[in-house]
Coordinates of C-alpha atoms and ligand atoms in Angstrom, one line a residue:
M1 CA -36.7 20.7 1.2
N2 CA -32.9 21.3 1.2
L3 CA -30.1 19.1 -0.3
L4 CA -29.2 18.1 3.7
Q5 CA -32.8 17.2 4.6
E6 CA -33.0 15.2 1.2
T7 CA -30.1 13.2 1.8
T8 CA -30.7 12.7 5.7
L9 CA -34.1 11.3 4.6
L10 CA -32.5 9.0 1.8
A11 CA -30.2 7.7 4.7
Q12 CA -33.2 6.8 6.9
S13 CA -35.2 5.3 4.3
Q14 CA -32.4 3.1 3.1
D15 CA -31.6 2.5 6.8
I16 CA -27.9 2.8 6.1
K17 CA -26.6 5.2 8.7
N18 CA -23.1 4.1 9.6
I19 CA -20.5 3.1 6.8
P20 CA -16.8 3.1 7.9
F21 CA -14.3 3.9 5.6
S22 CA -12.9 0.5 5.7
K23 CA -13.6 -2.6 7.6
F24 CA -11.9 -5.6 7.5
S25 CA -13.3 -8.8 6.3
A26 CA -13.2 -12.0 8.0
S27 CA -12.7 -15.1 6.2
G28 CA -14.1 -17.3 8.7
E29 CA -11.2 -19.6 9.7
E30 CA -9.3 -16.8 11.3
L31 CA -10.1 -18.2 15.2
L32 CA -9.6 -21.7 13.9
Y33 CA -6.0 -20.9 13.0
V34 CA -5.4 -18.8 15.8
T35 CA -6.7 -21.3 18.2
E36 CA -4.3 -24.0 16.7
A37 CA -1.4 -21.8 17.0
I38 CA -2.2 -21.3 20.7
A39 CA -2.7 -25.2 21.1
S40 CA 0.1 -26.2 19.6
G41 CA 2.3 -24.0 21.9
G42 CA 4.1 -22.5 18.7
I43 CA 3.3 -18.5 19.1
I44 CA 6.5 -17.2 18.7
G45 CA 7.8 -16.0 15.4
D46 CA 8.7 -18.2 12.3
G47 CA 6.5 -21.2 13.5
K48 CA 4.3 -23.2 11.5
Y49 CA 1.8 -20.5 10.0
T50 CA 4.7 -18.0 9.3
K51 CA 6.1 -20.8 7.2
L52 CA 2.9 -21.0 5.4
C53 CA 2.5 -17.7 5.0
Q54 CA 5.9 -17.2 3.3
S55 CA 5.5 -19.8 1.0
W56 CA 2.4 -18.6 -0.1
L57 CA 3.7 -15.3 -0.6
K58 CA 6.6 -16.6 -2.3
E59 CA 4.7 -18.5 -5.0
Q60 CA 2.2 -15.8 -5.4
L61 CA 5.3 -13.5 -6.2
A62 CA 7.5 -15.9 -7.7
S63 CA 10.2 -14.3 -5.3
K64 CA 13.3 -15.9 -4.4
K65 CA 12.4 -15.5 -0.6
V66 CA 9.6 -13.9 1.4
L67 CA 10.2 -13.2 5.1
L68 CA 7.0 -12.1 7.4
T69 CA 7.3 -8.9 9.4
H70 CA 5.2 -7.2 12.1
S71 CA 4.5 -4.3 9.6
C72 CA 5.3 -2.8 6.0
T73 CA 7.5 -0.2 8.1
A74 CA 9.6 -2.9 9.3
A75 CA 9.9 -4.4 6.1
L76 CA 11.0 -1.1 4.5
E77 CA 13.5 -0.7 7.5
M78 CA 15.0 -4.1 6.5
A79 CA 15.0 -3.1 2.9
F80 CA 17.0 -0.1 3.5
I81 CA 19.5 -1.7 5.8
L82 CA 19.8 -4.6 3.1
A83 CA 20.1 -2.1 0.1
N84 CA 23.0 -0.7 2.3
I85 CA 22.1 2.7 2.6
Q86 CA 25.0 4.8 4.2
P87 CA 24.8 8.0 5.6
G88 CA 24.2 10.8 2.9
D89 CA 22.9 8.1 0.1
E90 CA 20.2 9.5 -1.5
V91 CA 16.9 7.2 -2.7
I92 CA 14.2 8.9 -4.9
M93 CA 10.6 8.7 -4.0
P94 CA 7.4 10.4 -4.3
S95 CA 6.5 12.9 -1.7
Y96 CA 2.9 11.7 -1.8
T97 CA 3.6 8.6 0.2
F98 CA 3.1 7.2 3.7
V99 CA 6.0 8.6 6.1
S100 CA 7.4 4.9 6.6
T101 CA 8.7 5.0 3.0
A102 CA 11.0 8.1 3.8
N103 CA 11.4 7.1 7.5
A104 CA 13.3 3.8 6.5
V105 CA 15.7 5.7 4.6
V106 CA 16.6 8.6 7.1
L107 CA 17.0 5.9 9.7
R108 CA 20.0 4.8 7.8
G109 CA 21.4 8.5 7.5
G110 CA 20.0 8.5 3.9
V111 CA 18.2 11.4 1.9
P112 CA 14.7 11.0 0.6
V113 CA 14.6 12.6 -2.5
F114 CA 10.9 13.7 -3.4
V115 CA 10.1 13.5 -7.0
D116 CA 6.4 14.6 -8.4
I117 CA 3.7 12.1 -9.2
R118 CA 1.6 11.5 -12.4
P119 CA -1.5 13.0 -12.5
D120 CA -3.4 10.0 -14.1
T121 CA -2.3 7.3 -11.4
L122 CA -0.8 9.7 -8.5
N123 CA 2.4 7.4 -8.8
L124 CA 5.9 8.4 -9.3
D125 CA 6.4 10.3 -12.3
E126 CA 9.0 7.9 -14.2
T127 CA 9.7 11.0 -16.5
K128 CA 11.0 13.1 -13.6
L129 CA 13.8 10.3 -12.4
K130 CA 16.7 10.8 -14.2
E131 CA 16.9 14.6 -13.3
A132 CA 16.6 13.8 -9.7
I133 CA 19.8 11.2 -10.0
T134 CA 23.0 12.4 -8.7
A135 CA 26.5 10.6 -7.7
K136 CA 24.9 9.9 -4.4
T137 CA 21.8 8.3 -5.5
K138 CA 21.6 4.3 -4.4
A139 CA 18.0 3.5 -5.1
I140 CA 14.4 4.3 -6.2
A141 CA 11.6 3.3 -4.1
P142 CA 8.2 3.2 -6.0
V143 CA 5.0 3.4 -4.2
H144 CA 2.2 1.3 -6.1
Y145 CA -0.5 3.8 -5.0
A146 CA -4.2 2.5 -4.6
G147 CA -2.5 -0.9 -5.7
V148 CA -2.2 0.2 -9.4
S149 CA 1.5 -0.1 -10.5
C150 CA 3.9 2.3 -11.1
E151 CA 5.6 2.4 -15.0
M152 CA 8.1 -0.5 -13.5
A153 CA 9.3 -0.8 -17.3
P154 CA 10.9 2.5 -17.7
I155 CA 11.5 2.5 -13.9
S156 CA 13.6 -0.8 -14.1
E157 CA 15.3 0.3 -17.3
I158 CA 16.7 3.6 -15.2
A159 CA 17.8 1.6 -12.3
Y160 CA 19.8 -0.7 -14.8
Q161 CA 21.2 2.2 -16.6
Y162 CA 22.3 3.9 -13.5
G163 CA 23.2 0.9 -11.3
L164 CA 20.4 1.7 -9.1
Q165 CA 18.4 -0.8 -6.5
I166 CA 14.7 -0.5 -6.5
V167 CA 12.7 -1.1 -3.4
E168 CA 9.2 -1.4 -4.2
D169 CA 6.8 0.2 -1.5
A170 CA 4.1 -2.6 -2.4
A171 CA 2.3 -1.7 0.8
Q172 CA -1.0 -1.6 -1.1
G173 CA -0.2 -4.0 -3.9
I174 CA -0.8 -7.4 -2.8
C175 CA -2.6 -9.1 -5.9
S176 CA -1.7 -6.5 -8.3
K177 CA -0.3 -6.9 -11.5
Y178 CA 2.1 -4.7 -14.1
N179 CA 2.5 -6.5 -17.5
D180 CA 1.0 -10.0 -16.2
Q181 CA 3.8 -10.0 -13.2
P182 CA 2.9 -9.4 -9.7
I183 CA 3.7 -5.8 -8.1
G184 CA 6.4 -6.7 -5.5
S185 CA 8.3 -9.2 -8.0
Y186 CA 10.1 -6.1 -9.8
G187 CA 12.5 -4.8 -7.4
N188 CA 15.4 -6.0 -5.6
L189 CA 13.3 -5.9 -2.6
A190 CA 9.3 -5.0 -2.0
A191 CA 7.6 -4.4 1.1
F192 CA 4.1 -5.3 1.8
S193 CA 1.5 -4.1 4.3
F194 CA -1.1 -6.6 6.0
H195 CA -2.1 -3.5 8.3
G196 CA -6.2 -3.8 9.2
T197 CA -6.8 -1.0 6.7
K198 CA -5.1 -2.9 3.7
N199 CA -6.8 -5.6 1.7
I200 CA -5.6 -8.6 3.2
V201 CA -4.8 -8.0 7.1
S202 CA -3.5 -9.6 10.2
G203 CA -4.1 -6.2 12.3
E204 CA -0.5 -5.2 12.0
G205 CA 1.6 -7.2 9.6
G206 CA 4.0 -7.3 6.8
A207 CA 6.2 -8.8 4.6
L208 CA 9.9 -8.4 2.7
A209 CA 10.2 -10.0 -0.7
I210 CA 13.8 -10.4 -1.8
N211 CA 13.9 -10.8 -5.3
D212 CA 17.8 -10.7 -5.5
P213 CA 19.1 -13.9 -4.2
S214 CA 22.3 -12.3 -2.9
L215 CA 20.5 -10.6 -0.3
I216 CA 18.7 -13.7 1.4
E217 CA 21.2 -14.8 3.9
R218 CA 21.7 -11.0 5.2
A219 CA 17.9 -10.9 5.3
E220 CA 17.6 -13.8 7.4
I221 CA 20.1 -12.3 9.9
I222 CA 18.6 -8.7 9.9
W223 CA 15.0 -10.4 10.6
E224 CA 16.3 -12.3 13.5
K225 CA 17.9 -9.5 15.8
G226 CA 21.4 -9.7 13.9
T227 CA 21.9 -13.3 14.8
N228 CA 22.3 -16.2 12.2
R229 CA 19.5 -18.1 14.3
S230 CA 17.8 -19.3 10.8
Q231 CA 21.1 -20.7 9.6
F232 CA 21.3 -22.7 12.8
F233 CA 17.9 -24.1 13.1
R234 CA 18.3 -25.5 9.5
G235 CA 21.5 -27.1 10.5
D236 CA 23.8 -24.8 8.3
V237 CA 26.1 -23.8 11.2
D238 CA 26.5 -25.1 14.5
K239 CA 26.7 -22.1 16.7
Y240 CA 24.0 -19.4 16.9
T241 CA 25.5 -16.1 17.3
W242 CA 25.5 -12.2 16.9
V243 CA 26.9 -11.7 13.3
D244 CA 25.7 -8.3 11.8
I245 CA 23.2 -5.3 12.9
G246 CA 19.4 -6.3 13.2
S247 CA 16.4 -6.2 14.9
S248 CA 13.2 -8.3 15.8
Y249 CA 11.4 -7.9 12.6
L250 CA 9.4 -11.3 12.8
P251 CA 5.5 -11.5 13.9
S252 CA 4.1 -13.6 16.5
D253 CA 2.7 -17.0 14.8
I254 CA -0.6 -16.0 16.4
L255 CA -0.7 -13.2 13.8
A256 CA 0.7 -15.3 10.9
A257 CA -2.2 -17.9 11.8
F258 CA -4.8 -15.0 11.4
L259 CA -3.0 -14.0 8.1
W260 CA -3.1 -17.8 6.6
A261 CA -6.9 -17.4 6.9
Q262 CA -6.9 -14.1 5.1
L263 CA -4.4 -15.2 2.2
Q264 CA -6.6 -18.1 1.6
Q265 CA -9.4 -15.7 0.8
A266 CA -7.1 -13.3 -1.2
D267 CA -8.6 -13.8 -4.6
S268 CA -12.2 -13.6 -3.1
I269 CA -11.5 -10.5 -1.1
T270 CA -10.0 -9.1 -4.2
Q271 CA -12.8 -9.9 -6.2
H272 CA -15.3 -8.3 -4.1
R273 CA -13.4 -5.2 -3.8
L274 CA -13.1 -4.8 -7.6
N275 CA -17.0 -5.3 -7.8
I276 CA -17.3 -2.3 -5.6
W277 CA -14.6 -0.5 -7.1
N278 CA -16.3 -0.8 -10.7
R279 CA -19.6 0.1 -9.7
Y280 CA -18.3 3.3 -8.3
H281 CA -16.4 3.9 -11.6
L282 CA -19.4 3.1 -13.7
A283 CA -21.8 5.5 -12.0
F284 CA -19.3 8.5 -11.6
E285 CA -18.6 8.3 -15.6
E286 CA -21.1 11.0 -16.2
L287 CA -19.9 13.2 -13.7
E288 CA -16.6 13.0 -15.3
K289 CA -17.9 13.6 -18.9
D290 CA -19.3 16.5 -17.1
Q291 CA -16.1 17.4 -16.1
K292 CA -16.9 17.8 -12.4
I293 CA -14.7 15.1 -11.0
Q294 CA -11.9 13.3 -12.4
R295 CA -11.8 9.5 -12.0
P296 CA -8.7 7.1 -11.4
N297 CA -7.1 5.7 -14.3
I298 CA -5.8 2.5 -14.7
P299 CA -3.5 2.1 -17.4
Q300 CA -3.9 -1.2 -19.6
Q301 CA -0.9 -2.9 -18.5
C302 CA -1.9 -2.7 -14.9
Q303 CA -4.3 -5.4 -13.1
H304 CA -4.9 -3.4 -10.0
N305 CA -6.7 -4.9 -6.4
A306 CA -9.3 -2.2 -5.8
H307 CA -7.4 -0.9 -3.0
I308 CA -8.6 2.5 -2.9
Y309 CA -11.5 4.3 -4.8
Y310 CA -10.9 7.9 -5.0
L311 CA -12.4 11.1 -7.1
L312 CA -10.5 14.2 -7.8
V313 CA -12.7 17.3 -7.5
D314 CA -12.2 20.9 -8.5
S315 CA -11.3 22.4 -5.5
L316 CA -10.3 22.0 -1.9
E317 CA -13.7 23.5 -1.0
T318 CA -15.8 21.2 -3.0
R319 CA -13.9 18.4 -0.9
T320 CA -14.6 20.1 2.4
K321 CA -18.3 20.4 1.3
I322 CA -18.5 16.6 -0.1
L323 CA -16.9 15.1 3.2
A324 CA -19.2 16.8 5.5
T325 CA -22.0 15.8 3.4
L326 CA -21.1 12.4 3.8
K327 CA -20.1 12.4 7.5
H328 CA -23.5 14.1 7.9
C329 CA -25.2 11.0 6.3
G330 CA -23.0 8.8 8.5
V331 CA -20.5 7.7 5.6
Q332 CA -16.7 8.2 6.9
A333 CA -15.0 9.1 3.3
T334 CA -11.4 11.0 3.8
F335 CA -8.6 12.3 2.1
H336 CA -5.0 11.3 2.3
Y337 CA -1.3 12.2 2.5
V338 CA 0.1 15.4 3.7
P339 CA 3.0 15.5 1.2
L340 CA 6.3 14.7 2.9
H341 CA 8.3 17.3 1.3
N342 CA 5.9 20.1 3.3
A343 CA 6.1 17.9 6.6
P344 CA 8.5 19.2 9.3
A345 CA 10.5 15.9 9.5
G346 CA 10.6 15.9 5.3
Q347 CA 11.7 19.4 5.4
K348 CA 14.4 18.6 8.0
Y349 CA 15.8 15.1 6.4
G350 CA 14.7 15.2 2.6
R351 CA 15.2 17.3 -0.4
Q352 CA 12.8 17.9 -3.3
S353 CA 13.9 17.5 -7.1
G354 CA 12.1 19.8 -9.5
N355 CA 8.8 21.2 -8.8
L356 CA 5.9 19.1 -7.3
V357 CA 2.8 20.9 -8.6
V358 CA 0.8 17.7 -9.5
T359 CA 1.4 16.5 -5.5
E360 CA 0.5 19.9 -4.2
D361 CA -2.3 20.3 -6.3
I362 CA -4.1 16.8 -6.0
C363 CA -3.5 16.7 -2.3
D364 CA -6.1 19.3 -1.8
R365 CA -8.7 17.6 -4.2
I366 CA -8.6 13.9 -3.3
V367 CA -11.6 12.3 -1.9
R368 CA -11.5 8.3 -0.9
L369 CA -14.7 6.7 -0.5
P370 CA -15.5 3.8 1.9
L371 CA -14.2 0.3 0.1
F372 CA -14.4 -3.1 2.1
A373 CA -14.8 -6.4 0.5
N374 CA -18.0 -7.5 2.2
M375 CA -19.8 -3.8 1.4
T376 CA -23.1 -4.2 -0.1
F377 CA -24.0 -2.7 -3.5
E378 CA -26.8 -0.9 -1.8
E379 CA -23.9 0.9 0.4
A380 CA -22.3 2.0 -2.5
D381 CA -25.2 3.3 -4.4
Y382 CA -26.2 5.0 -1.2
I383 CA -22.7 6.6 -1.3
I384 CA -22.8 7.4 -5.3
S385 CA -26.2 9.3 -4.5
L386 CA -24.8 11.5 -1.8
V387 CA -21.7 12.5 -3.9
R388 CA -23.8 13.5 -7.0
N389 CA -26.2 15.4 -4.9
S390 CA -23.3 17.2 -3.1
L391 CA -21.8 17.8 -6.6
L392 CA -25.1 19.4 -8.1
Ligands
LIG401 C1 0.1 1.5 4.9 C2 1.5 1.9 4.0 C3 2.6 1.6 4.7 C4 2.8 1.2 6.3 O1 2.3 0.0 6.5 P1 2.5 -0.8 8.1 O2 2.3 -2.1 8.1 O3 0.9 0.1 8.7 O4 3.7 -0.5 8.4 C5 3.7 2.2 4.2 N1 3.7 2.7 2.8 C6 2.4 2.6 2.4 C7 2.7 3.4 0.8 C8 1.3 2.5 3.0 O5 0.1 2.5 2.2

């Protein structure tokens, strides 16, 4: 019997044939709250559920203000308007990230400056920051990959020293901490995602945390299409008018109602994900000792949210083989970002600082395994055995 026959047999015997890469876990109350939002007629933005979600997040992040958005992309766009990025201004970020981190800067006429990542966490390498700073640098955008925090102490120190703002791309970082403080509480601004593939979801959704109180008033205006509508509804001004640039960044309260159900289960969703993450991690210890793979590293000061479980294998060839075996056995594993500095728009709009050898090396070797809150240990064990077999 060859390996493929063996693993196929295993799939059949366990009656596990299709494990998606991600699957959202319903808390059970989503329909109730959505129905309630519809029944009460409150389906536009900034309604009851939006306010409930915002105050939950504000408390969780110990932030000065949180605004829900229709995506993390929208929150990032708001952030770089608020950071006052002007044409030619530079923002330092990893190349190993989602397009929205860079795109939000480019929309302001700014230039994303790509630096390399650390080989152990795949996060922005803080030791590469200083050499990327020029007279045009305005901000640093750390991306907390896999929900594991960047080194926010040295990053904050450098930002302070050079007078730069920090915009955290905390898309993957809900419920994670660094030095006992939540991810998203370190930057002047931080953007979160509730996209259907993230830990806490509303299909599409996001939030902007505003930690610098001087930015709150303008944030509300940008959020409400450039009008002072929020102030008007609070009774702070007697006319509601166009006062600044902005867009429609707020989600419908129907989506906020869905999100409210999810947020209330945030702890248990995170715990379930951590259980699966830890099971993978323990199971792959031997393979790491045998130098077949490299497992994710969680620095001691980081408390993560199990957003991603990944392995680094030895080559693109091995990765292709593992992904094919898993696919054949009904398991949807995947790779991740195509580095932005090599993407057509990255080359057109961005610039690179120093070499990006770690980024270029790991992007071909990373394998992300399925991980979702209601995944069973049997499913995880099945995936573990398939990975083991394909590395033999
Ligand atoms: C998911 C993600 C985004 C985009 O989030 P949306 O809510 O889909 O706009 C941005 N940055 C990173 C790092 C992400 O993982």
